[in-house]
Amino acid sequence: MAHSNHSSTFFFLTGLPGLEAVYVWLSIPLCIMYIASLAGNGLILWVVKSESSLHQPMYYFLSMLAVTDLGLSASTLPTMLTIYMMGIREVALDMCLAQLFFIHTFSIMESSVLLTMAFDRFVAISSPLCYGTILTNPRIASLGLAIVVRSIGLHIPAPIMLKKLPYCQKRQLSHSYCLHPDVMKLACTDTHINSAYGLFVVLSTLGVDSVLIVLSYALILHTVLSIASKTERLKALNTCVSHICSVLLFYTPMIGLSMIHRFGKWASPCSRVLLSYLHFLTPPVLNPVVYTIKTKQIRVKILRIFRSGGATIGDTQGH
């Protein structure tokens, strides 16, 4: 039976099945992950802003990645913590639609930023002498604006279309946050239009972006193999390691989750939840770690900050 009164519609979110008794304890590592994401990405943004030598295209794109990671963490945070810390699984329709809008929007932004970073690496390796003239500040700003407009514009219709659907009595979602396909499955009416639109958005964003990233690296590899010196080849490839790690962190769990949803009827609900956590929670935590370890300029600046901070504390205690 469908409910026409949308103001009273709510859904039930799902945590890790079978572990309800230890949800409070599970909230501790989750809180640590969110704090690590906030601290790591915030530190990246502060370092890039304060260090004039990092005012270069590569680090501007890294700042964009940090902003999208912060947005993705903030989008999943409200329902994750209410489930595990307070045991509240109910979420109102309007809040659910707002959450899925932001989660999917920041996911597409992250994919778009990873694509622009692949383009950045291609230009840096294939045309190093023209790097500064191709990726100028106005052009980088235009790319950033295009990413925002593309991500928001494509996802505005989704919550509007879902808002108009009637929902059945069974409103059990299969994740700890609201996602478009998950909410759509609970409608008591034909959802072919919603499904087709969702597929169009996924293919035109994540699908196209992943293909273009692979194509960029094929061109990068072709350029690198044409370099005579083995040392220079390794040096060029080393500049791509951080970005490759970020791409794998973002796309690998997403592909696995997509395969399980479509073909893995044998898969346990717990495995689906864990894969979704890997997709949405780990990139914001690990991306700053990867770039700090692999990028010397950022690593040196952060070490300098901590050393100066330690020296300041030492001086204060001495006085």
Coordinates of C-alpha atoms in Angstrom, one line a residue:
M1 CA 0.0 0.0 0.0
A2 CA 1.5 3.3 -1.0
H3 CA 1.6 6.4 1.2
S4 CA 0.6 9.6 -0.6
N5 CA 1.5 11.7 2.4
H6 CA 5.3 12.2 1.8
S7 CA 5.8 14.3 4.9
S8 CA 5.3 11.1 7.1
T9 CA 7.4 8.9 4.9
F10 CA 10.6 7.6 6.4
F11 CA 13.1 4.8 5.7
F12 CA 15.1 2.4 7.8
L13 CA 18.9 2.4 7.3
T14 CA 21.1 -0.7 7.7
G15 CA 24.4 -1.0 9.6
L16 CA 26.6 -4.0 9.7
P17 CA 24.1 -7.0 10.0
G18 CA 24.6 -9.2 13.0
L19 CA 26.8 -6.7 14.9
E20 CA 24.1 -4.6 16.4
A21 CA 25.4 -5.4 20.0
V22 CA 28.7 -3.7 19.3
Y23 CA 27.6 -0.7 17.3
V24 CA 28.8 1.7 20.0
W25 CA 32.3 0.2 19.8
L26 CA 32.2 0.3 16.0
S27 CA 31.4 4.0 16.2
I28 CA 35.0 4.6 17.6
P29 CA 36.9 3.6 14.4
L30 CA 34.3 5.3 12.3
C31 CA 34.8 8.6 14.3
I32 CA 38.6 8.1 13.9
M33 CA 38.1 7.8 10.1
Y34 CA 36.1 11.0 9.9
I35 CA 38.5 12.9 12.1
A36 CA 41.4 11.6 10.0
S37 CA 39.6 12.7 6.8
L38 CA 38.9 16.1 8.2
A39 CA 42.5 16.6 9.5
G40 CA 44.3 15.1 6.4
N41 CA 42.3 17.0 3.8
G42 CA 42.2 20.2 5.8
L43 CA 46.0 20.0 6.2
I44 CA 46.5 19.5 2.5
L45 CA 44.3 22.6 1.7
W46 CA 46.2 24.7 4.3
V47 CA 49.6 23.6 3.1
V48 CA 48.8 24.3 -0.6
K49 CA 47.3 27.7 0.4
S50 CA 50.2 28.8 2.6
E51 CA 53.1 27.6 0.5
S52 CA 53.6 29.8 -2.6
S53 CA 55.8 27.2 -4.2
L54 CA 52.8 24.8 -4.4
H55 CA 50.7 27.3 -6.3
Q56 CA 50.9 25.1 -9.4
P57 CA 48.2 23.2 -11.5
M58 CA 49.0 19.8 -9.9
Y59 CA 48.4 21.1 -6.4
Y60 CA 45.3 23.1 -7.3
F61 CA 43.8 19.8 -8.6
L62 CA 44.9 18.1 -5.4
S63 CA 43.1 20.9 -3.5
M64 CA 40.0 20.1 -5.5
L65 CA 40.3 16.5 -4.6
A66 CA 40.6 17.4 -0.9
V67 CA 37.5 19.5 -1.1
T68 CA 35.4 16.7 -2.7
D69 CA 36.7 14.2 -0.1
L70 CA 35.6 16.5 2.7
G71 CA 32.2 16.9 1.0
L72 CA 31.9 13.1 0.6
S73 CA 32.8 12.5 4.3
A74 CA 30.3 15.2 5.4
S75 CA 27.5 13.7 3.2
T76 CA 27.8 10.2 4.8
L77 CA 28.5 11.4 8.4
P78 CA 25.0 12.3 9.7
T79 CA 23.3 8.9 9.2
M80 CA 26.5 6.8 9.9
L81 CA 27.0 8.3 13.3
T82 CA 23.3 8.2 14.3
I83 CA 23.2 4.5 13.5
Y84 CA 26.3 3.5 15.3
M85 CA 26.4 6.0 18.2
M86 CA 22.7 6.4 19.0
G87 CA 21.1 3.4 17.4
I88 CA 18.7 5.5 15.3
R89 CA 17.9 3.9 12.0
E90 CA 15.0 6.0 10.8
V91 CA 15.5 8.8 8.3
A92 CA 12.9 11.1 6.9
L93 CA 12.3 11.2 3.1
D94 CA 13.4 14.8 2.7
M95 CA 16.6 14.2 4.6
C96 CA 17.2 11.0 2.7
L97 CA 16.8 12.7 -0.7
A98 CA 19.1 15.5 0.4
Q99 CA 21.7 13.0 1.5
L100 CA 21.6 11.0 -1.7
F101 CA 21.9 14.2 -3.8
F102 CA 25.1 15.3 -2.0
I103 CA 26.6 11.8 -1.9
H104 CA 26.1 11.2 -5.6
T105 CA 27.1 14.8 -6.5
F106 CA 30.4 14.6 -4.6
S107 CA 31.1 11.1 -6.0
I108 CA 30.8 12.5 -9.5
M109 CA 32.9 15.5 -8.5
E110 CA 35.6 13.1 -7.3
S111 CA 35.5 11.2 -10.5
S112 CA 35.8 14.4 -12.5
V113 CA 38.7 15.7 -10.5
L114 CA 40.5 12.4 -10.9
L115 CA 40.0 12.8 -14.7
T116 CA 41.4 16.3 -14.7
M117 CA 44.4 15.1 -12.7
A118 CA 45.0 12.4 -15.3
F119 CA 44.9 15.1 -17.9
D120 CA 47.4 17.2 -15.8
R121 CA 49.8 14.2 -15.7
F122 CA 49.5 13.7 -19.4
V123 CA 50.3 17.3 -20.2
A124 CA 53.2 17.4 -17.7
I125 CA 54.8 14.3 -19.3
S126 CA 54.0 14.7 -22.9
S127 CA 54.4 18.5 -23.2
P128 CA 56.5 19.7 -20.2
L129 CA 57.6 22.9 -21.9
C130 CA 54.0 23.9 -22.6
Y131 CA 52.7 22.8 -19.3
G132 CA 52.3 26.3 -17.8
T133 CA 50.8 27.8 -21.0
I134 CA 48.2 25.0 -21.3
L135 CA 47.1 24.8 -17.7
T136 CA 46.8 28.5 -16.8
N137 CA 45.0 29.6 -13.7
P138 CA 41.9 30.8 -15.6
R139 CA 41.7 27.5 -17.4
I140 CA 42.0 25.6 -14.1
A141 CA 39.3 27.7 -12.6
S142 CA 37.1 27.0 -15.6
L143 CA 37.7 23.3 -15.2
G144 CA 36.7 23.5 -11.6
L145 CA 33.5 25.4 -12.4
A146 CA 32.7 22.9 -15.1
I147 CA 33.1 20.0 -12.6
V148 CA 30.7 21.7 -10.1
V149 CA 28.1 22.6 -12.8
R150 CA 28.2 19.1 -14.3
S151 CA 27.9 17.3 -11.0
I152 CA 25.1 19.4 -9.5
G153 CA 23.2 19.8 -12.8
L154 CA 23.0 16.1 -13.5
H155 CA 21.8 15.2 -10.0
I156 CA 19.2 17.9 -9.4
P157 CA 16.4 15.9 -11.2
A158 CA 17.1 12.7 -9.2
P159 CA 15.6 13.7 -5.8
I160 CA 12.8 15.6 -7.6
M161 CA 11.8 12.5 -9.4
L162 CA 12.1 10.3 -6.3
K163 CA 10.0 12.8 -4.3
K164 CA 7.0 12.2 -6.6
L165 CA 7.0 8.4 -6.2
P166 CA 4.7 6.6 -3.7
Y167 CA 6.5 4.2 -1.3
C168 CA 5.4 0.9 0.1
Q169 CA 5.2 -0.1 3.7
K170 CA 8.5 -2.0 3.5
R171 CA 11.1 0.8 3.6
Q172 CA 14.3 -1.1 4.5
L173 CA 17.4 0.3 2.8
S174 CA 20.4 -1.9 2.3
H175 CA 23.1 0.7 3.3
S176 CA 23.9 3.1 6.1
Y177 CA 23.1 6.1 4.0
C178 CA 20.6 6.9 1.2
L179 CA 21.6 6.0 -2.4
H180 CA 19.5 6.6 -5.5
P181 CA 19.1 2.9 -6.6
D182 CA 18.4 1.8 -3.0
V183 CA 15.6 4.3 -2.5
M184 CA 14.2 3.8 -6.0
K185 CA 13.7 0.0 -5.3
L186 CA 11.2 0.8 -2.5
A187 CA 8.7 2.6 -4.7
C188 CA 5.3 1.1 -5.3
T189 CA 5.1 2.1 -8.9
D190 CA 6.9 1.8 -12.2
T191 CA 10.4 3.2 -12.0
H192 CA 11.7 2.6 -15.5
I193 CA 12.2 6.3 -16.1
N194 CA 14.1 6.8 -12.9
S195 CA 16.2 3.8 -13.6
A196 CA 17.0 4.9 -17.1
Y197 CA 17.9 8.4 -15.9
G198 CA 20.2 6.9 -13.2
L199 CA 21.9 4.7 -15.7
F200 CA 22.4 7.7 -18.1
V201 CA 24.0 9.7 -15.3
V202 CA 26.3 6.8 -14.3
L203 CA 27.4 6.1 -17.9
S204 CA 27.9 9.7 -18.8
T205 CA 29.9 10.5 -15.8
L206 CA 31.7 7.6 -14.0
G207 CA 31.6 5.5 -17.2
V208 CA 33.1 8.2 -19.5
D209 CA 35.5 9.4 -16.8
S210 CA 37.0 5.9 -16.2
V211 CA 37.4 5.3 -20.0
L212 CA 39.1 8.7 -20.4
I213 CA 41.4 8.1 -17.4
V214 CA 42.5 4.7 -19.0
L215 CA 43.0 6.4 -22.3
S216 CA 45.1 9.2 -20.7
Y217 CA 47.4 6.6 -19.1
A218 CA 47.7 4.7 -22.4
L219 CA 49.0 7.9 -23.9
I220 CA 51.2 8.6 -20.9
L221 CA 52.7 5.1 -21.2
H222 CA 53.2 5.6 -25.0
T223 CA 55.1 8.9 -24.3
V224 CA 57.2 7.4 -21.4
L225 CA 58.2 4.4 -23.5
S226 CA 59.6 6.8 -26.1
I227 CA 62.0 8.3 -23.6
A228 CA 65.5 6.9 -24.2
S229 CA 66.8 7.1 -20.6
K230 CA 65.5 4.4 -18.2
T231 CA 66.0 6.8 -15.3
E232 CA 63.9 9.5 -16.9
R233 CA 61.2 6.9 -17.7
L234 CA 61.0 5.9 -14.0
K235 CA 61.0 9.5 -12.9
A236 CA 58.1 10.3 -15.2
L237 CA 56.1 7.3 -14.1
N238 CA 56.8 8.1 -10.4
T239 CA 54.9 11.3 -10.7
C240 CA 51.8 9.3 -11.6
V241 CA 51.9 6.9 -8.6
S242 CA 49.8 9.0 -6.2
H243 CA 47.1 9.6 -8.8
I244 CA 47.0 5.9 -9.8
C245 CA 46.5 5.0 -6.1
S246 CA 43.7 7.5 -5.8
V247 CA 42.0 6.1 -8.9
L248 CA 42.2 2.6 -7.6
L249 CA 40.9 3.6 -4.2
F250 CA 37.9 5.2 -5.8
Y251 CA 37.0 2.9 -8.6
T252 CA 37.9 -0.6 -7.3
P253 CA 35.3 -0.8 -4.5
M254 CA 32.7 0.9 -6.7
I255 CA 33.1 -1.7 -9.5
G256 CA 33.0 -4.5 -6.9
L257 CA 29.8 -3.1 -5.3
S258 CA 28.2 -2.7 -8.7
M259 CA 29.0 -6.3 -9.7
I260 CA 27.6 -7.6 -6.4
H261 CA 24.4 -5.6 -6.8
R262 CA 23.8 -6.9 -10.3
F263 CA 25.2 -10.4 -10.3
G264 CA 26.1 -11.4 -6.7
K265 CA 22.8 -12.7 -5.3
W266 CA 25.0 -15.1 -3.3
A267 CA 26.8 -12.2 -1.6
S268 CA 26.0 -11.6 2.1
P269 CA 24.4 -8.2 3.1
C270 CA 27.5 -7.6 5.2
S271 CA 29.8 -7.8 2.2
R272 CA 27.7 -5.2 0.4
V273 CA 27.8 -2.8 3.4
L274 CA 31.6 -3.3 3.8
L275 CA 32.2 -2.6 0.1
S276 CA 30.1 0.5 0.2
Y277 CA 32.2 1.7 3.2
L278 CA 35.4 1.1 1.3
H279 CA 34.0 3.1 -1.6
F280 CA 32.7 6.1 0.4
L281 CA 34.9 6.2 3.5
T282 CA 38.4 5.1 2.6
P283 CA 39.3 7.5 -0.2
P284 CA 38.8 10.6 1.9
V285 CA 41.1 9.1 4.6
L286 CA 43.8 7.6 2.4
N287 CA 44.1 10.2 -0.4
P288 CA 45.9 12.7 1.9
V289 CA 48.2 9.9 3.2
V290 CA 49.1 8.8 -0.3
Y291 CA 49.9 12.3 -1.5
T292 CA 51.8 13.2 1.6
I293 CA 54.0 10.1 1.3
K294 CA 54.6 10.4 -2.5
T295 CA 54.8 14.2 -2.9
K296 CA 58.1 15.5 -1.5
Q297 CA 57.1 19.2 -1.5
I298 CA 54.0 18.5 0.7
R299 CA 55.9 16.1 2.9
V300 CA 58.7 18.6 3.5
K301 CA 56.3 21.4 4.3
I302 CA 54.3 19.3 6.8
L303 CA 57.4 18.1 8.5
R304 CA 58.6 21.7 8.8
I305 CA 55.3 22.6 10.4
F306 CA 55.5 19.9 13.0
R307 CA 59.2 20.6 13.7
S308 CA 58.6 24.3 14.1
G309 CA 55.6 23.4 16.4
G310 CA 57.8 21.1 18.5
A311 CA 60.4 23.8 18.7
T312 CA 57.9 26.4 19.8
I313 CA 56.6 24.0 22.5
G314 CA 60.2 23.4 23.7
D315 CA 60.9 27.1 23.9
T316 CA 57.8 27.7 25.8
Q317 CA 58.6 25.0 28.4
G318 CA 62.2 26.4 28.6
H319 CA 60.9 29.8 29.5

